């Protein structure tokens, strides 16, 4: 969520993926012209390589991966690439066109490009596309991929919404523009088993401990993007999809682009699911999701860090996010579309109105020096909630703790108070009146620097203070004043005729990947309830677990 670079991480720079950066290497990159298609359409593969030929394999990913297309000996093309391709797109010509016939059934398709260097070593790079279901009602789960967050962190070409523009010092300036017409940074779509996570999962830390970030160290050593863990299929949607298919659920796939451009794309879905890191949303995406829930739809979000509004132009393929409201040129003319935190008063649409929680009410756990010795799990407060049925969890119990750490990295919460040992949302930040807080974990707005800038802490607390100064020019509201303490929460609430479950953490999918019994049972409870209600065409009857207030 940080809006400026922690200078201790500025050297070494890490991998920079763009043509000509490493002249002695064999280059191979490719991308598709869209993220999602329907069966019967065509996909253009736009590929740059310094090799004479390359091969293509397309794999329908999931619990049982299946190769659905191969091509060998495709003639290679050296493509002209703009210096600012990260912002404007590569503009490469098509090297191969593929008809999405009967072999391309709905699902997530990984595109693998391969060639060999002068020493005979295999070079591989990945892209992807989704084949959409014909009708959202045909699946049990409609999984929305957080492609706007992927765009924000994708640093292929040298820049993203976090860094890339030189400022004359060791820091980089973020690019407010990110193009979808370019390859995806290495590691976001595919990586080796056992690659480290953003969150550290140590069982205990000694006195005098200093933060380390194995995920960055691994990236530098192995030649992956420093942002390989921040977004993308390999980190979040893939483990959820594999788990869900193994459980027998039929999973359909969409991207946020469809929510942005097609207001009816969710109609008929029994349940819409979001997992992992969905930090970035456009106004139109929220409109589509809110309308679906208001009309009786069901949203299950197992994700965290809901913070930023973006503007997305599907014609040019460019996503815009200035973050600093004073830098956005439309501030004076259209303040509701400011590309800054949703909780900014000028926008007038708090994030908690959609998700029940907000990234500004949560932030970080077990990332650098942010709550480094936290349990990594959730403490139960409402043990009789329907989502916990069959878990045998009691008030005060903790689930998902270290070394699993599902309440970790970037998390969401809301302003709350305690009465008689139970947490209640105050509503000061837009949280719904009927929000039920099932479980919580302490979080902080950023890491504390106890090392005078000599140790990389990852997400300095000062960054959020800078953001508050920008989005609250008339004074920071009381619920954001103080030392920057927040929480990660697991909650439910109703909206219109629909119902929402939200586990506000990026790392919930890792609990499913590990088949943790508590995480698995809770996830199944949510999905089964919402699917049944969605099939019936009506909201499931509410289970009254509220206490007298």
Steps between C-alpha positions, in 0.01 A plus 500: 500500500802731541497812283873560490803274496675398822848624413676207664359282222620718214829310463540254350234580242405142425385362167404750229312334215512688171669453163866599496545509878730196499649485147687175561181303570240343272178700526151353487180667614140498388151617588143467380291788374234445770472326836170318433319353199199293414518163329499554124707819510864537394806574712793692356837415656739794479855378552848653498807278490862515392486128420433374149199294611294432810242249618160554662311280745158596638391325819151509646596538865327359807491184709565294185711710260452418134704609199249619239730651237860477382696661220868448423747689290301823486719760322643751745465877463700781658239760585553871549410588858434851638713609794181558699328176396399443864276806468396509135525137390743315276310530173644171374357332193327163518723195446235231532119497496313222678136406448328418829317191384352209692834410659500833684237437765426776752780547751838656565755441224872541559698584186859377518757630251825302469826519310870425566801724543839458333602247767193285447333609824123531491351849522139525613253784546127494569185687415134408552144538390164394639221330309179625656203277581212534255263573788605583860211280618678197350770501772492473878758771559581802285857597590592861419874538441660809652654617174512867600729413789709291260527807274600716795790273598604374155840659449579350160659777297647665808207670671171460685283685751781467758825585325672542167556871440844627613507782753875556508543319831475136605121503494277460197187699426183295435345512157133606515441305179515125446427325171339159459659470153832359617637178651441411865791521745682173558355301791147641507360224281738209566777427747673203668333321789630628833566860396481721813197715582486870582406420860757335723372183664754446779366337814708730722740792466788572741560825686705725276353357181530704181252480212586304190298451186573153359261562211719785368824317569365197313392718208841661467680166520269316258435774247134574574316829533522652846120520476453132418306443823285811495233391252407247239377149434801318646452658841127515566246389240688181412505344851134590546400356162687174561346461845148583378517258208634227727197560723269448203401862435461614140706818469445764234740788444470871424734795539439844643503630142163335439358658817622835371356473150199268531256591779304175458798260497421361849129445442393148590816404689411300815798654681773740397839430658806724534825370648841633590608854424226721350644837592387694190144554368330742262170677569336292226626173650346593833174596329477155341578315822274714719208462258545123496491477881216751536289287267541195722847381402758346729859614533768291671822696530809327634729791424660808646634852451196669345633854457534678164268633233634476144381623165513239226482559126421171330557653155859605567565232762635756748426505872549827688571545871676810635437412868594856602173689438684828443677345199183381327400754231126432538486598868329830428265373229396149610608437860288186538731325251823602673756222481582486866375308804128423488463642850590851380204730580512653150411163346205453736496121471680328790640158419315342792168564327587223254724261696404582858867568567772728371875475459542820700338325797742211478838521319784259592572190708825300501648707220837646591468664840118515489370280784797266448413273793124495445334161508437509126149368566156627594358518852137388512240731658166373370534125524130440423510668161381280212836532324666309787255209502686172537835656594478430877648847554433681829510864602864604520630213289748575224499340156736533204797599716874456435651329318192516273434871553177576316459834681814645349653738246233757406166499677170685536303612804264773616464739789361309798439500870453231764195442719482212744794328335362520146610725209253727320554723197448868577403589142731801505676376187189391311477145635143363477277523805436124511866400463584198718864464597567127530875504560787749514878538499704810600660696216693825461498764229869442430826376640696679771856597405730420792812485281536859373424410142775239474269198499218451246176496695279464192214735577595797720216641710591850381362420156143472626543825691592667172193351333270625778642849463412489131148357514388686813603863431246626754631280779540130566177349641510361855486136391830543314679697770741342744784251467371318190358186656248301298388143452424227254142380526273218388148643461157461345233754414200551274472750219168555324355154442843333501757379748877540531768299679839667523822355641720809478841351428708438192626165629182297556571285187814362665279339763307323225820395327612340827157339554479654846182353654370826648561708187355226281182454706435874523551543126267211421236636741504833318500357149234235567266749667537757225480250213181350643347843545608605152347189344175566684495852363468646845722593789557229759305556823709699741629330811458740790824507694478866600509590865283764664670835462 
